[in-house]
CSV table of C-alpha atoms in Angstrom, one decimal:
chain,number,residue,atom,x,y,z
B,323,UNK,CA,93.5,118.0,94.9
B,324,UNK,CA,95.2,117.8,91.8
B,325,UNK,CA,96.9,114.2,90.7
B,326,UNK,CA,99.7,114.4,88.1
B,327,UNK,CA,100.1,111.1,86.5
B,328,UNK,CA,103.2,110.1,84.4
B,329,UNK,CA,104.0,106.9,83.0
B,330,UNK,CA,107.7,106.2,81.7
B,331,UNK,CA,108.9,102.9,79.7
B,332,UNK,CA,112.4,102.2,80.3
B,333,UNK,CA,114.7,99.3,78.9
B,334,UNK,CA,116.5,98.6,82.0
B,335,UNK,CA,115.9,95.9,85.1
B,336,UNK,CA,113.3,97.2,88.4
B,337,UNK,CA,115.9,97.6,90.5
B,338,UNK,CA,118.1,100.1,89.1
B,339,UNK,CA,115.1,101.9,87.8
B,340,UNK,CA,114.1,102.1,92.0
B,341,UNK,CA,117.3,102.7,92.9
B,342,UNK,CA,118.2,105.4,90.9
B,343,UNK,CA,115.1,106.7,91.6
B,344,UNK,CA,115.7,107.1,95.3
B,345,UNK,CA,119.1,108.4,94.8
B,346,UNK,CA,119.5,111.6,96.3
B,347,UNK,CA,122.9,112.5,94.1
B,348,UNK,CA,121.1,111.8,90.7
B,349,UNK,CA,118.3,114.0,92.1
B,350,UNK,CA,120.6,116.6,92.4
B,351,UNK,CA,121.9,116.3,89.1
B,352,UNK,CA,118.3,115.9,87.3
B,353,UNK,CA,117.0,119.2,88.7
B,354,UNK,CA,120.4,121.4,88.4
B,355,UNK,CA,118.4,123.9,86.2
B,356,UNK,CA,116.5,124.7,89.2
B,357,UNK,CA,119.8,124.7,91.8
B,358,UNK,CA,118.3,121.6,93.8
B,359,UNK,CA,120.7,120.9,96.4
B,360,UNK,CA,119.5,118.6,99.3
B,361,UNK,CA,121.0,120.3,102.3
B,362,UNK,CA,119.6,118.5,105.6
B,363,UNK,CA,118.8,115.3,106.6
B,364,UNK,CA,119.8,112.0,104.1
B,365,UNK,CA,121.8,114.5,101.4
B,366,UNK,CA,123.4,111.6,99.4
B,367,UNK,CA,123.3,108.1,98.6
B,368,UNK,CA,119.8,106.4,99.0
B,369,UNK,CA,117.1,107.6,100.9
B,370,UNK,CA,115.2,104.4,103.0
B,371,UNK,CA,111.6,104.1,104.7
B,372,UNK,CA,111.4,107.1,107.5
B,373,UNK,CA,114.5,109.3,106.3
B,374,UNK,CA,113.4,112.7,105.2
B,375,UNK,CA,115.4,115.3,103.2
B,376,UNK,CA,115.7,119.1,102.8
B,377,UNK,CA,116.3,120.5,99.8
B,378,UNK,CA,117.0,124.0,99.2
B,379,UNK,CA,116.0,124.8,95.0
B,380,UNK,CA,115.0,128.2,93.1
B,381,UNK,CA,111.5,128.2,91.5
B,382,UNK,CA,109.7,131.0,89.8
B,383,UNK,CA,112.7,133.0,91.0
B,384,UNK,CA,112.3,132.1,94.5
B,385,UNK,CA,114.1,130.3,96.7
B,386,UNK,CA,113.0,128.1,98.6
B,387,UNK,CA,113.0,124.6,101.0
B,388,UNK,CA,110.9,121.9,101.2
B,389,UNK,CA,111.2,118.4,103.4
B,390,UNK,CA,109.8,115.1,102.6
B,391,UNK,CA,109.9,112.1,104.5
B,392,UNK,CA,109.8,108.3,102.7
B,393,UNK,CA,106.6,107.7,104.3
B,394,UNK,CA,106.3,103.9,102.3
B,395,UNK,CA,108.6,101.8,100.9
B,396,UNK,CA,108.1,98.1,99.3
B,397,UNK,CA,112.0,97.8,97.8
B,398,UNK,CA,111.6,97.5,94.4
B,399,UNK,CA,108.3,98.4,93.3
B,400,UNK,CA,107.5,101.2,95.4
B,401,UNK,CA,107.7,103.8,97.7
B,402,UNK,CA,106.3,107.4,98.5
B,403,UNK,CA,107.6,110.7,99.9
B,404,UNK,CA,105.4,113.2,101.6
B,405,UNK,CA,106.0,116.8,102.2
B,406,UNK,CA,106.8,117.6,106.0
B,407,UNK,CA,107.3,121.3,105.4
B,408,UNK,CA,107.4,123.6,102.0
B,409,UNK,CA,105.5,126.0,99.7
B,410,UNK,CA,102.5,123.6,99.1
B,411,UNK,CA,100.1,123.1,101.4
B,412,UNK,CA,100.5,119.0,100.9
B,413,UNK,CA,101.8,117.0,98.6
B,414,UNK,CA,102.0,112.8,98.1
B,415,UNK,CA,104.5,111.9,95.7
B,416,UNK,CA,103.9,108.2,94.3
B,417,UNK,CA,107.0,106.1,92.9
B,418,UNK,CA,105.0,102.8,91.5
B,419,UNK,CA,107.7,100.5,89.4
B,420,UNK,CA,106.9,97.3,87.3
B,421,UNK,CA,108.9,94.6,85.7
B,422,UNK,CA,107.5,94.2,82.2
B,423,UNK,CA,110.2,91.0,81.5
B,424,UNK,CA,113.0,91.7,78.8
B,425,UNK,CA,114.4,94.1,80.8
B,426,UNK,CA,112.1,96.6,80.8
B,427,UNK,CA,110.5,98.6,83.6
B,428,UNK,CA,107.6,100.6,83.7
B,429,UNK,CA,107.5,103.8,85.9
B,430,UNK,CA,104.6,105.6,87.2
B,431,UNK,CA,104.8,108.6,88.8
B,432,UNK,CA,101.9,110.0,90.8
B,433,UNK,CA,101.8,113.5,92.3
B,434,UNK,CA,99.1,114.3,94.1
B,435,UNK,CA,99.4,118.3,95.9
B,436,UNK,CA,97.1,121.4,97.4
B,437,UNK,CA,98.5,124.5,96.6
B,438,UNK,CA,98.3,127.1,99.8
B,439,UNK,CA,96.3,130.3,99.5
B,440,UNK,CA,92.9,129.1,99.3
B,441,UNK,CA,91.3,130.1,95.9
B,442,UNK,CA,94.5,131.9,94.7
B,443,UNK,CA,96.1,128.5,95.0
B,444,UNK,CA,93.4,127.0,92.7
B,445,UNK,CA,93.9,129.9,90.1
B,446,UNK,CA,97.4,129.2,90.4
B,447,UNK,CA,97.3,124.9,89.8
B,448,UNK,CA,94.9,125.9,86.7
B,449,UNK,CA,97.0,128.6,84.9
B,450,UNK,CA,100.9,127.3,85.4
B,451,UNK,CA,101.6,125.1,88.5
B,452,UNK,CA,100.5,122.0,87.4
B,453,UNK,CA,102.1,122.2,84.1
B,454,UNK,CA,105.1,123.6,85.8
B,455,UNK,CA,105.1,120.4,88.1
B,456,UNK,CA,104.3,117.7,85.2
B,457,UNK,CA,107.1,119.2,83.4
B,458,UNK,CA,109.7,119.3,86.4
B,459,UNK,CA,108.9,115.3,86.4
B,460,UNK,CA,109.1,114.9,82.3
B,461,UNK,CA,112.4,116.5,82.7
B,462,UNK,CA,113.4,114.1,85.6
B,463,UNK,CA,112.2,111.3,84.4
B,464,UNK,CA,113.6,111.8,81.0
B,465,UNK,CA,117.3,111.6,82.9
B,466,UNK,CA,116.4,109.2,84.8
B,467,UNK,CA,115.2,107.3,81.6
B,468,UNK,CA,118.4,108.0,80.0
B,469,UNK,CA,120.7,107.3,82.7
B,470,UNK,CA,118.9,103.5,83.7
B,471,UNK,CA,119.2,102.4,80.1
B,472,UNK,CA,122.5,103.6,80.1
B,473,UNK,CA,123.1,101.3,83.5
B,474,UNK,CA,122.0,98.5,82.1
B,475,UNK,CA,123.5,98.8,78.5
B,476,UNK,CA,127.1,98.8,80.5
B,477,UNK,CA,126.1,95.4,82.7
């Protein structure tokens, strides 16, 4: 099972790092590009332990819906969401947060998936969909970078 690990610094306080993270408007807005849209379950405001979300996005041209439930949750420093339904065959996503002091968090994403299809899948994680996925969460992360520091900067 492939892991994607990425680790992002950001000068702002845990909370609104975990908060924003969990946020299913900013979500939203940090995947427009690929039309992310959450359209069942908890679709705004801030998902909690047990709530599970659809959302319906286009990828590789496709569209297509996945579900994932918040399957752990230790408010601020962590919490995970876990695919219920979707085009992977699993996936455990990983939101571990840390207060460095000075106002400064640090935010590790961990993304552990199977891709469906057997060996196919594995062809597939080696040649494009696990750069395709560790880029998707750069681009996230970079807004949600962006955003936090711009949160706090306004406090």
């Amino acid at each position: 099972m492939p892991t994607i690990e990425i680790k992002t610094l950001i000068k702002a306080d845990l909370k609104t790092c975990f908060d924003l993270s969990r946020n299913i408007d900013f979500h939203q807005q940090s995947l427009e590009h690929s039309k992310e849209k959450a359209i069942a379950g908890r679709t705004s405001g801030l998902i909690e332990l047990g709530e599970s979300v659809t959302w319906e996005a286009t990828h590789f041209g496709i569209k297509q819906r996945l579900t994932s439930k918040i399957t752990d949750f230790q408010s601020p420093n962590y919490f995970v969401d876990e695919m219920v339904s979707g085009s992977f065959k699993s996936f455990r996503h990983e939101h571990i947060f840390t207060n460095l002091g000075n106002n400064k968090t640090e935010m590790i994403d961990k993304f552990h998936f199977k891709s469906p299809f057997g060996i196919l899948g594995k062809i597939a994680e080696a040649l494009f969909l696990s750069r395709y996925m560790t880029n998707l969460l750069i681009t996230r992360n970079t807004l949600l970078k962006q955003k936090a520091e711009e949160l706090s900067s306004n406090e």
